[in-house]
Every structure is written in structure tokens, then in C-alpha cells.
Short mmCIF file of C-alpha atoms in Angstrom, two decimals:
data_model
loop_
_atom_site.label_atom_id
_atom_site.label_comp_id
_atom_site.label_asym_id
_atom_site.label_seq_id
_atom_site.Cartn_x
_atom_site.Cartn_y
_atom_site.Cartn_z
CA UNK A 1 85.45 65.63 122.20
CA UNK A 2 86.49 63.97 118.99
CA UNK A 3 83.61 61.69 117.88
CA UNK A 4 84.37 58.07 118.73
CA UNK A 5 82.21 54.90 118.84
CA UNK A 6 81.05 53.24 122.06
CA UNK A 7 83.55 50.42 121.54
CA UNK A 8 86.39 52.93 121.77
CA UNK A 9 84.91 54.51 124.94
CA UNK A 10 84.82 51.09 126.61
CA UNK A 11 88.29 50.10 125.44
CA UNK A 12 90.13 53.33 126.29
CA UNK A 13 89.60 52.85 130.04
CA UNK A 14 90.08 49.11 130.00
CA UNK A 15 92.95 47.38 131.78
CA UNK A 16 94.06 45.62 128.62
CA UNK A 17 94.19 47.83 125.56
CA UNK A 18 96.32 47.68 122.44
CA UNK A 19 97.07 50.89 120.63
CA UNK A 20 99.68 52.43 118.34
CA UNK A 21 100.80 55.64 116.68
CA UNK A 22 100.61 56.19 112.94
CA UNK A 23 101.47 59.16 110.77
CA UNK A 24 103.63 60.78 108.14
CA UNK A 25 106.46 63.30 107.96
CA UNK A 26 106.54 65.28 104.70
CA UNK A 27 109.71 67.29 104.03
CA UNK A 28 110.02 70.47 102.03
CA UNK A 29 111.35 68.56 99.01
CA UNK A 30 108.14 66.50 98.89
CA UNK A 31 109.60 63.28 100.27
CA UNK A 32 107.30 61.43 102.69
CA UNK A 33 108.47 59.31 105.64
CA UNK A 34 106.07 56.96 107.43
CA UNK A 35 105.87 57.26 111.23
CA UNK A 36 105.05 54.48 113.70
CA UNK A 37 105.84 53.52 117.29
CA UNK A 38 109.35 52.55 116.21
CA UNK A 39 109.94 56.10 114.90
CA UNK A 40 109.84 57.66 118.38
CA UNK A 41 111.79 57.41 121.59
CA UNK A 42 109.48 55.83 124.18
CA UNK A 43 107.65 58.45 126.24
CA UNK A 44 108.89 61.37 124.11
CA UNK A 45 105.68 62.13 122.19
CA UNK A 46 103.43 64.80 123.69
CA UNK A 47 100.70 67.00 122.23
CA UNK A 48 99.39 70.09 124.07
CA UNK A 49 95.96 71.70 123.57
CA UNK A 50 94.76 74.88 125.32
CA UNK A 51 91.70 77.15 125.18
CA UNK A 52 92.61 79.80 127.78
CA UNK A 53 95.84 81.69 128.37
CA UNK A 54 95.81 82.21 132.14
CA UNK A 55 94.60 80.80 135.41
CA UNK A 56 90.97 81.84 134.99
CA UNK A 57 88.29 81.51 132.35
CA UNK A 58 88.49 83.94 129.43
CA UNK A 59 86.85 84.35 126.03
CA UNK A 60 88.58 84.68 122.68
CA UNK A 61 91.75 82.57 122.94
CA UNK A 62 93.34 81.47 119.66
CA UNK A 63 96.16 79.20 120.75
CA UNK A 64 98.16 76.78 118.63
CA UNK A 65 98.42 73.12 119.57
CA UNK A 66 102.03 71.95 119.87
CA UNK A 67 103.88 68.67 119.32
CA UNK A 68 107.15 67.54 120.88
CA UNK A 69 108.84 64.26 119.98
CA UNK A 70 112.20 62.57 119.62
CA UNK A 71 112.59 60.85 116.25
CA UNK A 72 114.70 57.76 115.75
CA UNK A 73 116.03 55.99 112.68
CA UNK A 74 115.87 58.95 110.29
CA UNK A 75 119.12 59.58 108.44
CA UNK A 76 118.29 63.24 107.86
CA UNK A 77 120.04 66.52 108.41
CA UNK A 78 118.19 68.41 111.11
CA UNK A 79 117.80 71.48 108.89
CA UNK A 80 115.84 69.38 106.41
CA UNK A 81 113.12 69.07 109.06
CA UNK A 82 112.42 72.80 109.36
CA UNK A 83 109.03 73.51 107.79
CA UNK A 84 108.25 69.79 107.46
CA UNK A 85 104.64 68.69 107.95
CA UNK A 86 103.95 66.04 110.63
CA UNK A 87 100.55 64.31 110.82
CA UNK A 88 99.93 61.95 113.76
CA UNK A 89 97.06 59.71 114.85
CA UNK A 90 96.29 57.39 117.77
CA UNK A 91 94.96 53.98 116.74
CA UNK A 92 92.90 51.82 119.14
CA UNK A 93 91.27 48.77 117.62
CA UNK A 94 89.26 49.89 114.59
CA UNK A 95 89.21 53.55 115.68
CA UNK A 96 91.71 56.15 114.54
CA UNK A 97 91.83 59.39 116.53
CA UNK A 98 93.78 62.17 114.76
CA UNK A 99 96.14 64.07 117.04
CA UNK A 100 96.59 66.94 114.60
CA UNK A 101 98.65 68.31 111.74
CA UNK A 102 101.81 70.21 112.68
CA UNK A 103 104.65 72.19 111.10
CA UNK A 104 108.18 71.62 112.47
CA UNK A 105 109.61 74.86 113.90
CA UNK A 106 112.74 73.47 115.60
CA UNK A 107 114.96 70.41 115.27
CA UNK A 108 117.94 69.53 117.48
CA UNK A 109 120.36 66.62 116.95
CA UNK A 110 121.14 64.44 119.93
CA UNK A 111 123.33 61.61 118.77
CA UNK A 112 121.32 59.56 116.31
CA UNK A 113 118.08 61.13 117.46
CA UNK A 114 116.32 64.31 116.33
CA UNK A 115 114.34 66.27 118.92
CA UNK A 116 111.63 68.22 117.14
CA UNK A 117 109.09 70.85 118.14
CA UNK A 118 106.11 71.64 115.95
CA UNK A 119 102.91 73.72 116.02
CA UNK A 120 99.65 73.58 114.13
CA UNK A 121 98.50 76.05 111.46
CA UNK A 122 97.29 78.66 113.94
CA UNK A 123 100.74 80.21 113.39
CA UNK A 124 99.59 81.09 109.84
CA UNK A 125 97.36 83.81 111.31
CA UNK A 126 100.41 85.73 112.58
CA UNK A 127 100.51 87.90 109.47
CA UNK A 128 99.90 91.66 109.13
CA UNK A 129 96.38 92.83 108.33
CA UNK A 130 95.06 96.27 107.36
CA UNK A 131 91.57 96.16 108.87
CA UNK A 132 90.72 99.79 109.61
CA UNK A 133 86.98 100.45 109.11
CA UNK A 134 86.38 96.87 107.90
CA UNK A 135 83.03 95.35 108.87
CA UNK A 136 81.04 92.18 108.36
CA UNK A 137 79.36 89.25 110.05
CA UNK A 138 81.50 86.79 112.01
CA UNK A 139 81.30 84.31 109.11
CA UNK A 140 82.53 87.01 106.71
CA UNK A 141 85.43 87.82 109.03
CA UNK A 142 86.39 84.14 109.33
CA UNK A 143 86.23 83.48 105.58
CA UNK A 144 88.30 86.60 104.85
CA UNK A 145 90.84 85.47 107.44
CA UNK A 146 91.07 82.00 105.93
CA UNK A 147 91.57 83.48 102.48
CA UNK A 148 94.33 85.79 103.72
CA UNK A 149 96.11 83.11 105.77
CA UNK A 150 95.71 80.06 103.56
CA UNK A 151 93.41 78.17 105.93
CA UNK A 152 90.17 76.20 105.58
CA UNK A 153 87.13 77.02 107.71
CA UNK A 154 85.57 73.99 109.35
CA UNK A 155 82.13 75.56 109.89
CA UNK A 156 79.36 76.51 107.49
CA UNK A 157 77.71 79.92 107.51
CA UNK A 158 74.65 78.41 109.22
CA UNK A 159 76.80 76.91 111.99
CA UNK A 160 78.52 80.23 112.68
CA UNK A 161 75.21 82.13 112.62
CA UNK A 162 73.81 79.72 115.24
CA UNK A 163 76.44 80.88 117.77
CA UNK A 164 75.85 83.88 120.09
CA UNK A 165 76.03 87.07 117.98
CA UNK A 166 76.52 84.91 114.89
CA UNK A 167 74.48 87.31 112.72
CA UNK A 168 75.80 90.55 114.22
CA UNK A 169 77.78 93.08 112.20
CA UNK A 170 81.27 93.53 113.65
CA UNK A 171 82.95 96.79 112.64
CA UNK A 172 86.60 97.71 113.15
CA UNK A 173 87.40 101.33 114.04
CA UNK A 174 89.41 103.38 111.56
CA UNK A 175 92.17 104.04 114.10
CA UNK A 176 93.77 101.46 116.36
CA UNK A 177 92.83 98.48 114.19
CA UNK A 178 94.37 95.06 114.72
CA UNK A 179 97.93 94.65 113.49
CA UNK A 180 97.53 91.02 112.43
CA UNK A 181 94.92 88.38 111.69
CA UNK A 182 95.55 86.47 114.95
CA UNK A 183 94.31 89.49 116.93
CA UNK A 184 91.27 89.82 114.69
CA UNK A 185 90.51 86.11 115.16
CA UNK A 186 90.65 86.49 118.94
CA UNK A 187 88.19 89.37 118.83
CA UNK A 188 85.76 87.53 116.54
CA UNK A 189 85.91 84.43 118.77
CA UNK A 190 85.33 86.66 121.79
CA UNK A 191 82.20 88.18 120.23
CA UNK A 192 80.98 84.62 119.53
CA UNK A 193 81.55 83.80 123.23
CA UNK A 194 84.05 81.05 122.43
CA UNK A 195 87.64 80.33 121.43
CA UNK A 196 89.44 79.47 118.19
CA UNK A 197 91.41 76.31 117.39
CA UNK A 198 92.86 74.45 114.46
CA UNK A 199 90.96 71.18 114.68
CA UNK A 200 92.40 67.71 114.19
CA UNK A 201 91.70 67.91 110.45
CA UNK A 202 93.81 71.06 110.18
CA UNK A 203 90.82 73.42 109.76
CA UNK A 204 90.01 76.64 111.61
CA UNK A 205 87.10 76.31 114.02
CA UNK A 206 85.48 78.55 116.66
CA UNK A 207 84.17 76.50 119.57
CA UNK A 208 81.98 77.18 122.57
CA UNK A 209 82.84 76.00 126.07
CA UNK A 210 81.05 72.79 126.98
CA UNK A 211 78.27 73.09 129.53
CA UNK A 212 77.36 69.38 129.86
CA UNK A 213 79.77 66.46 130.51
CA UNK A 214 80.76 64.51 127.40
CA UNK A 215 82.80 61.81 129.19
CA UNK A 216 83.53 60.33 132.60
CA UNK A 217 87.16 60.09 133.71
CA UNK A 218 87.29 57.15 136.12
CA UNK A 219 88.90 58.01 139.42
CA UNK A 220 90.64 54.63 139.36
CA UNK A 221 92.42 55.59 136.11
CA UNK A 222 93.87 58.78 137.64
CA UNK A 223 97.40 58.76 139.05
CA UNK A 224 96.84 62.00 140.96
CA UNK A 225 93.91 64.28 141.71
CA UNK A 226 94.16 67.90 142.85
CA UNK A 227 90.68 69.43 142.62
CA UNK A 228 89.94 72.86 144.08
CA UNK A 229 87.67 73.21 147.11
CA UNK A 230 85.31 75.61 145.30
CA UNK A 231 83.09 75.83 142.25
CA UNK A 232 84.08 78.43 139.67
CA UNK A 233 81.05 80.21 138.25
CA UNK A 234 80.37 83.58 136.62
CA UNK A 235 77.29 85.68 137.37
CA UNK A 236 78.26 88.82 135.44
CA UNK A 237 80.14 89.84 132.32
CA UNK A 238 81.72 93.25 131.79
CA UNK A 239 82.87 94.66 128.47
CA UNK A 240 84.83 97.81 127.76
CA UNK A 241 83.18 99.99 125.10
CA UNK A 242 85.15 103.15 124.42
CA UNK A 243 85.27 104.97 127.75
CA UNK A 244 82.25 103.07 129.08
CA UNK A 245 81.94 99.65 130.65
CA UNK A 246 78.88 97.55 129.89
CA UNK A 247 77.94 95.07 132.63
CA UNK A 248 75.31 92.37 132.30
CA UNK A 249 74.56 90.48 135.49
CA UNK A 250 72.35 87.63 136.61
CA UNK A 251 70.35 87.27 139.80
CA UNK A 252 71.76 86.75 142.32
CA UNK A 253 75.01 88.37 141.24
CA UNK A 254 77.25 86.62 143.75
CA UNK A 255 79.84 84.91 141.52
CA UNK A 256 82.78 85.93 139.37
CA UNK A 257 82.84 88.64 136.73
CA UNK A 258 84.11 87.64 133.28
CA UNK A 259 85.92 90.68 131.89
CA UNK A 260 86.23 91.47 128.18
CA UNK A 261 88.89 94.10 127.45
CA UNK A 262 90.45 95.67 124.41
CA UNK A 263 88.05 94.36 121.76
CA UNK A 264 87.92 97.07 119.06
CA UNK A 265 84.55 95.83 117.78
CA UNK A 266 83.00 97.40 120.90
CA UNK A 267 84.68 100.78 120.35
CA UNK A 268 82.62 101.64 117.26
CA UNK A 269 79.42 103.52 118.09
CA UNK A 270 77.93 104.09 121.52
CA UNK A 271 77.93 101.67 124.44
CA UNK A 272 74.15 101.41 124.18
CA UNK A 273 74.59 99.88 120.71
CA UNK A 274 76.36 96.87 122.23
CA UNK A 275 74.13 95.94 125.21
CA UNK A 276 72.45 93.04 123.42
CA UNK A 277 75.77 91.72 122.08
CA UNK A 278 77.23 91.66 125.59
CA UNK A 279 74.04 90.07 126.95
CA UNK A 280 74.35 87.27 124.36
CA UNK A 281 77.96 86.67 125.41
CA UNK A 282 76.94 86.47 129.04
CA UNK A 283 74.13 84.06 128.20
CA UNK A 284 76.71 81.63 126.76
CA UNK A 285 78.72 81.41 129.99
CA UNK A 286 75.94 81.98 132.53
CA UNK A 287 75.43 78.24 133.02
CA UNK A 288 79.12 77.37 133.42
CA UNK A 289 79.85 75.94 136.87
CA UNK A 290 82.80 73.60 137.41
CA UNK A 291 85.56 72.57 139.79
CA UNK A 292 89.04 73.75 138.70
CA UNK A 293 92.17 71.71 139.40
CA UNK A 294 94.76 69.35 137.92
CA UNK A 295 94.61 65.64 137.28
CA UNK A 296 97.05 63.02 135.97
CA UNK A 297 95.18 60.41 133.92
CA UNK A 298 95.97 57.18 132.08
CA UNK A 299 94.96 58.99 128.91
CA UNK A 300 92.22 59.51 126.33
CA UNK A 301 93.42 61.38 123.23
CA UNK A 302 89.80 61.97 122.09
CA UNK A 303 89.32 64.63 124.78
CA UNK A 304 89.49 68.26 123.58
CA UNK A 305 90.22 71.52 125.36
CA UNK A 306 86.87 73.14 126.15
CA UNK A 307 85.16 69.82 126.98
CA UNK A 308 83.21 69.40 130.19
CA UNK A 309 83.92 66.01 131.83
CA UNK A 310 83.07 64.34 135.13
CA UNK A 311 85.94 63.35 137.45
CA UNK A 312 85.18 61.75 140.79
CA UNK A 313 81.63 63.07 140.70
CA UNK A 314 82.65 66.66 139.90
CA UNK A 315 82.04 68.58 136.69
CA UNK A 316 85.37 69.76 135.30
CA UNK A 317 85.91 72.14 132.35
CA UNK A 318 89.10 71.12 130.54
CA UNK A 319 91.01 74.28 129.65
CA UNK A 320 94.34 72.55 128.98
CA UNK A 321 95.39 69.03 127.97
CA UNK A 322 98.80 67.46 127.49
CA UNK A 323 98.49 64.04 125.88
CA UNK A 324 101.58 61.87 126.30
CA UNK A 325 102.05 58.64 124.44
CA UNK A 326 103.08 55.83 126.83
CA UNK A 327 102.94 58.33 129.73
CA UNK A 328 100.23 59.93 131.93
CA UNK A 329 98.00 62.58 130.38
CA UNK A 330 97.72 65.95 132.16
CA UNK A 331 94.25 67.49 132.54
CA UNK A 332 94.00 71.11 133.69
CA UNK A 333 91.00 73.27 134.56
CA UNK A 334 91.56 77.00 135.09
CA UNK A 335 89.07 78.89 137.21
CA UNK A 336 89.10 81.56 139.91
CA UNK A 337 87.55 81.31 143.35
CA UNK A 338 84.34 83.39 143.66
CA UNK A 339 85.28 84.13 147.30
CA UNK A 340 88.47 85.84 146.18
CA UNK A 341 87.08 87.60 143.10
CA UNK A 342 85.08 90.80 142.79
CA UNK A 343 81.72 90.72 141.09
CA UNK A 344 82.79 93.75 139.05
CA UNK A 345 86.37 94.85 139.97
CA UNK A 346 86.83 98.55 140.61
CA UNK A 347 89.33 98.70 137.76
CA UNK A 348 86.53 97.59 135.44
CA UNK A 349 84.22 100.46 136.33
CA UNK A 350 83.90 104.11 135.53
CA UNK A 351 81.23 105.01 138.03
CA UNK A 352 79.98 108.11 136.21
CA UNK A 353 79.77 106.35 132.85
CA UNK A 354 79.00 102.70 133.50
CA UNK A 355 75.54 101.33 132.81
CA UNK A 356 74.34 98.05 134.33
CA UNK A 357 71.49 96.12 132.74
CA UNK A 358 70.33 92.72 133.88
CA UNK A 359 69.06 90.23 131.33
CA UNK A 360 65.54 90.73 132.72
CA UNK A 361 65.74 94.50 132.06
CA UNK A 362 66.99 93.96 128.52
CA UNK A 363 64.17 91.50 127.80
CA UNK A 364 61.65 93.96 129.27
CA UNK A 365 62.90 96.76 127.01
CA UNK A 366 62.73 94.41 124.03
CA UNK A 367 59.12 93.59 124.92
CA UNK A 368 58.21 97.27 125.16
CA UNK A 369 59.75 97.93 121.75
CA UNK A 370 57.73 95.06 120.27
CA UNK A 371 54.54 96.51 121.81
CA UNK A 372 55.31 99.97 120.39
CA UNK A 373 55.91 98.52 116.95
CA UNK A 374 52.63 96.57 117.11
CA UNK A 375 50.76 99.73 118.14
CA UNK A 376 52.27 101.62 115.19
CA UNK A 377 51.10 98.89 112.80
CA UNK A 378 47.60 98.88 114.32
CA UNK A 379 47.41 102.67 114.13
CA UNK A 380 48.45 102.63 110.48
CA UNK A 381 45.72 100.09 109.68
CA UNK A 382 43.12 102.15 111.56
CA UNK A 383 44.10 105.29 109.63
CA UNK A 384 43.63 103.52 106.31
CA UNK A 385 40.20 102.13 107.31
CA UNK A 386 39.05 105.49 108.74
CA UNK A 387 40.01 107.35 105.56
CA UNK A 388 38.23 104.77 103.39
CA UNK A 389 35.06 104.94 105.49
CA UNK A 390 34.98 108.76 105.78
CA UNK A 391 35.98 110.08 102.36
CA UNK A 392 34.99 109.36 98.79
CA UNK A 393 37.79 108.42 96.45
CA UNK A 394 38.61 111.00 93.78
CA UNK A 395 37.78 108.52 91.00
CA UNK A 396 34.27 108.00 92.47
CA UNK A 397 33.75 111.76 92.79
CA UNK A 398 34.42 112.50 89.15
CA UNK A 399 32.27 109.57 88.03
CA UNK A 400 29.37 111.00 90.04
CA UNK A 401 29.85 114.42 88.40
CA UNK A 402 29.75 112.76 84.99
CA UNK A 403 26.59 110.89 85.99
CA UNK A 404 24.95 114.16 87.08
CA UNK A 405 25.80 115.82 83.79
CA UNK A 406 24.27 112.87 81.95
CA UNK A 407 21.03 113.18 83.95
CA UNK A 408 20.84 116.87 83.12
CA UNK A 409 21.20 116.10 79.42
CA UNK A 410 18.54 113.37 79.59
CA UNK A 411 16.04 115.71 81.23
CA UNK A 412 16.90 118.73 79.08
CA UNK A 413 13.53 118.54 77.33
CA UNK A 414 11.70 119.12 80.61
CA UNK A 415 13.59 122.30 81.27
CA UNK A 416 11.95 125.44 80.02
CA UNK A 417 15.17 126.80 78.68
CA UNK A 418 15.89 126.04 75.11
CA UNK A 419 18.96 124.15 74.12
CA UNK A 420 20.56 127.34 72.90
CA UNK A 421 19.72 129.19 76.08
CA UNK A 422 21.01 126.25 78.17
CA UNK A 423 24.23 126.24 76.18
CA UNK A 424 24.64 129.97 76.77
CA UNK A 425 24.01 129.53 80.49
CA UNK A 426 26.52 126.70 80.70
CA UNK A 427 29.08 128.83 78.83
CA UNK A 428 28.48 131.71 81.22
CA UNK A 429 28.83 129.39 84.19
CA UNK A 430 32.02 127.91 82.72
CA UNK A 431 33.53 131.38 82.26
CA UNK A 432 32.53 132.36 85.77
CA UNK A 433 33.91 129.13 87.20
CA UNK A 434 37.17 129.55 85.28
CA UNK A 435 37.52 133.09 86.55
CA UNK A 436 36.71 131.88 90.04
CA UNK A 437 39.34 129.12 89.89
CA UNK A 438 41.96 131.53 88.51
CA UNK A 439 41.36 133.73 91.49
CA UNK A 440 41.77 130.85 93.91
CA UNK A 441 45.43 130.12 93.21
CA UNK A 442 46.03 130.92 96.82
CA UNK A 443 42.94 131.13 99.00
CA UNK A 444 41.67 130.51 102.49
CA UNK A 445 38.10 129.26 102.94
CA UNK A 446 36.35 128.76 106.27
CA UNK A 447 33.00 126.96 106.17
CA UNK A 448 30.89 124.69 108.36
CA UNK A 449 33.08 121.72 107.50
CA UNK A 450 36.33 123.33 108.55
CA UNK A 451 39.27 125.32 107.16
CA UNK A 452 40.42 124.89 103.52
CA UNK A 453 43.81 126.23 102.42
CA UNK A 454 44.44 125.93 98.68
CA UNK A 455 47.65 126.59 96.77
CA UNK A 456 48.38 126.52 93.02
CA UNK A 457 51.58 127.93 91.48
CA UNK A 458 51.99 128.49 87.75
CA UNK A 459 54.69 126.24 86.38
CA UNK A 460 54.59 123.94 89.41
CA UNK A 461 53.56 120.31 88.97
CA UNK A 462 50.65 120.27 91.35
CA UNK A 463 47.91 121.89 93.40
CA UNK A 464 47.58 121.25 97.10
CA UNK A 465 44.73 121.62 99.56
CA UNK A 466 45.17 121.46 103.34
CA UNK A 467 41.87 120.77 105.11
CA UNK A 468 41.51 121.08 108.89
CA UNK A 469 38.37 120.15 110.81
CA UNK A 470 37.77 119.55 114.49
CA UNK A 471 39.37 116.10 114.45
CA UNK A 472 41.83 115.78 111.58
CA UNK A 473 44.48 117.41 109.40
CA UNK A 474 44.66 116.26 105.76
CA UNK A 475 46.74 117.16 102.72
CA UNK A 476 45.47 116.65 99.16
CA UNK A 477 48.02 116.72 96.33
CA UNK A 478 47.09 116.58 92.62
CA UNK A 479 50.06 116.46 90.24
CA UNK A 480 50.54 116.14 86.51
CA UNK A 481 51.38 112.49 87.07
CA UNK A 482 48.29 111.99 89.22
CA UNK A 483 45.31 113.80 87.60
CA UNK A 484 42.01 114.24 89.49
CA UNK A 485 40.61 111.05 88.01
CA UNK A 486 43.47 109.02 89.46
CA UNK A 487 42.60 107.30 92.80
CA UNK A 488 46.19 107.84 93.95
CA UNK A 489 45.37 111.55 94.27
CA UNK A 490 42.90 110.82 97.09
CA UNK A 491 42.92 112.88 100.24
CA UNK A 492 45.00 111.31 103.05
CA UNK A 493 44.73 112.16 106.76
CA UNK A 494 48.19 112.84 108.18
CA UNK A 495 46.98 113.58 111.74
CA UNK A 496 43.78 113.31 113.75
CA UNK A 497 42.42 113.42 117.30
CA UNK A 498 40.57 110.49 118.86
CA UNK A 499 39.12 111.42 122.30
CA UNK A 500 42.22 112.50 124.25
CA UNK A 501 44.75 110.84 121.87
CA UNK A 502 46.63 112.63 119.08
CA UNK A 503 47.48 110.34 116.15
CA UNK A 504 50.19 111.26 113.65
CA UNK A 505 50.86 109.19 110.51
CA UNK A 506 54.47 110.30 110.04
CA UNK A 507 56.51 112.55 112.34
CA UNK A 508 60.00 114.03 112.37
CA UNK A 509 61.59 114.35 115.84
CA UNK A 510 64.44 116.88 115.64
CA UNK A 511 66.09 116.29 119.00
CA UNK A 512 64.89 113.40 121.20
CA UNK A 513 61.88 111.11 121.73
CA UNK A 514 60.91 109.98 125.24
CA UNK A 515 59.09 106.67 125.85
CA UNK A 516 58.44 106.25 129.56
CA UNK A 517 61.83 105.79 131.26
CA UNK A 518 63.70 105.54 127.95
CA UNK A 519 64.75 108.13 125.40
CA UNK A 520 65.75 107.81 121.73
CA UNK A 521 68.38 110.43 121.02
CA UNK A 522 70.96 110.98 118.26
CA UNK A 523 74.69 110.71 118.88
CA UNK A 524 77.44 112.84 117.37
CA UNK A 525 78.63 109.74 115.48
CA UNK A 526 75.35 109.60 113.56
CA UNK A 527 74.04 106.56 115.47
CA UNK A 528 70.70 106.42 117.30
CA UNK A 529 70.85 105.37 120.95
CA UNK A 530 68.22 104.06 123.34
CA UNK A 531 69.07 105.57 126.74
CA UNK A 532 67.56 104.71 130.08
CA UNK A 533 66.80 108.00 131.88
CA UNK A 534 66.73 106.38 135.33
#
């Protein structure tokens, strides 16, 4: 609903109200003609707004508002009106309610009058677009569209991101991409669980369906009422994804199914990649419950398609409005009867490929993934603490060797060997040690501590030692960039056993990883899927 003050809300349904039309008509040559009540044939002005295309609720409509009027007193050739810009507003007291900005698409002469038809700038999106393999967030798609079609976006990036799937990445397949920007807009609006309009300021906007009444339409102000004898509500949403159909359902699932078909964003990747996106879409319409029908009303031009209003005690979702100046306003609400609809029509299913997840199941899987991630973090922290408590850092080791050598030198006088003899012994030991090390380029040592496997290759950057004891498996790497005195060369445990648990720091799974009833497995497309094994 267009924002209006309380004074307007009281006056619009009053028995005595004074109002008028105001606007401008700008021709292609730049000339501007003022419009008022006197510019129109009485009862000829009507403006239509819609947010669905059929007789039931649907996501992703991008429909243009239209204006029809008969102009008087304009000494103009009818062809001069083609492409002209018409801006109209409804004035009640101190409040001005814009009716929209329109471009004249047809003009017919009838005597001294000119009958014109016009549409808003949604028609600008009917231009070709090469979108194969394009991807981005919904805000990126909308800003690119506005740039390509010469439109302004009414919403900020934060406002778009706050909508369902507002931060998702939407990717167009290489083949079968949309032929024009209007199609792309419909698919973006569908992913955001809403519909697209050109608002009254002439800006592109994606809106959500209203779930709470924004106005009361007095029964006494209605000329006719034709409500349905049922409440239209949706308890499941199905979405085609390649050859699969994703279905998200509530409990109990005893209402209508809202079907999403032909959206190329859901054809990229595997169906399992899109479960959460579909669940978010369903969450946006899960609470919609309203009485469809048709009503003829004295008129309130501030009402918008997509608004929820109350009429005669019933919640009504306005899916179509025709505002007529000096004539009754038509209010329409499209919605199917749950008794006549299928929860998930057979045409929507492929029994051998479809996968049904309720919102509760999706939330449970999300919780399990969070628990697994927390366990991984805790395990990583435990590994670091265990290594620190069990092993001496390489820097500390070499400092202790240096300290020992210093003590030997300090107590040299108490040793019976002379300095010369000691030097000779040290030299002999050094030669023996060098020879020993040279012979240990590749060696296997088994001692009380465990199994040591050492490897040193001439010309290579480093030496490696793999040490295996009864509880752990560690790899020690010393490179030219990380000499023995460098703490970064410390031994690190890559795997160990704790009671009956095997802990691995890093692991490579070649084929698939099972977690309870779920399996991570690669797809031929290169994506990773989480599959429920049943």
C-alpha cells in the first residue's frame, strides 16, 4: 500500500470527500501539457495493476501497469501522442497519491477526443539479453538489468539481501538461457519468492506478497461482493530442477501445491544444491491464507497489488486492481480451492527421481552439519594441545644440546682426558657421526619408542622422518627454509588413536563420505552433493 497519513485513511472512506486528478503529458518534442479533471472524459480514466497472471497464486510475475483514458481539449495529431510520457496522481486534501508513470502505446481519434492506451516502463525489459553462464546475487542481476534497460532500482542492496534467497548466487546455464531481460526478471523475482513491478515513482521493485492486512475495506463501501466459499492456502512448494522435482512441504500437508516451473537458475548443478533455496521460497508463502473473490468498491487508489486487506471480516490478498476515476474500483483475488487441487500434481513428479524434504528435515540436517563442524574444530584444538604437551619443540631441543655442550666445557678440567685428547675424541666422534648420518639417508629404525622411517635425498630441499608408535602417526619435515632451529619444523601428529576412536588431522576421500543416513559424493558436474541414503 502506498504510504498515506491517517487523515487520508479516514477521508477516503468518508461520505463527503473532495478529490481531483493532476498530471502532465510530455510529448516527444519536449512540449509539456498539464492534465486535470477537465482533460478527461468523465469515467474514462482507469489504471490496472496485477501481480499474478492466472487464476491462482504464482511467483515471479513481472507485469506492466496500464492506463486507459479519453483526452479532451488537446488540439494534437494522434500520432504526436505515440511515445509520450503521461504522469498521473490522485489528490485528496493535502495528500497526493501517484498513480504511476506511463508511455503512450496507442492513440485513436474519436471526434474531438483522443482515446489513449499507455503502459509503465516494465515494457523496457522486453529487450534481448545474452545471459548464458552469467551468475550473480539477485541484487547484481537487478542492477545489471536496470543498466541494460535504462531503469532505476528502487531497493538498496541491503533490502534485496533481506528477502528470501537475497544473498544466494543465481547462475544461468550455458544453453537455453533467457532470450530477454523480462524473462530473467521473472526468474529472479521467483527466486526471491515475490513479483516485480514498476512502482509509482517509475522505479523497478521486487515485492513480497503481504501476509498481514494493511487496510480495511468497509463492506458498506462495496457495490458488490463475490467472495469464494473456501480459504486458499499452500502447504507445499515444488520446483523443477533439471529432470528432478524438489518438493518442500509443511505439516500437515493438506493444502495446495505452489509449482515453480521453467526457472533456469535451478537447472545448474544438482537438485540437492537447491533444497535450501526452495525451502526459503516455501517459507515466504507458507503463512499465506486468504479468501479469493471479486469485489466492486468505491475506491482507494493507495491500494497496491500484493496487499493483504480485510473485507467483511475476511483476509483477502489483492492480486489485481483496476482503479477507475469517478467509477467503482475492481478488486480481484486469485486463488485455487484446496479441495480441487492436488498437494503435488502427478505431472509435477518423477517418482524415481523426486526427493521430498520437509522443513523440519532440512533444519535437522543443518543442525547435524553444525555439530560436525564444531567437532572438527574441537578435534583440531585437541590435536594442537596434545602435540604441545607431548613433544619438545625443535628450538628447545637444540638449545638443550647447546647447554649440554657448555656444561661439558665448564667441567673439562675434572675430566682426566687432556684438552688435546678430548679434542681428538670429539673429532673421532664427529667423523663417526658424520659417517653414520651419511649412511642413514634412507633407513628404518625400530626401537622401544616405535618405528622411525627417515628419508634424505641429495639435491632435495628437505629431510623427512615418519614416526609411528602405538597411538599416533607423525611426519617431521626439515627444509632449507625451515632449519632445525626453526620452531616451524616441529613434529606434527597427522593421525592418532584415542581409545576406540581414530583421529585424522587431514584426510582425502576419493569417492564418497557417509555420515549416518547422509552421504557426501561428487557429481559429474564437479559439484559436491549431500544425498540422503534413505
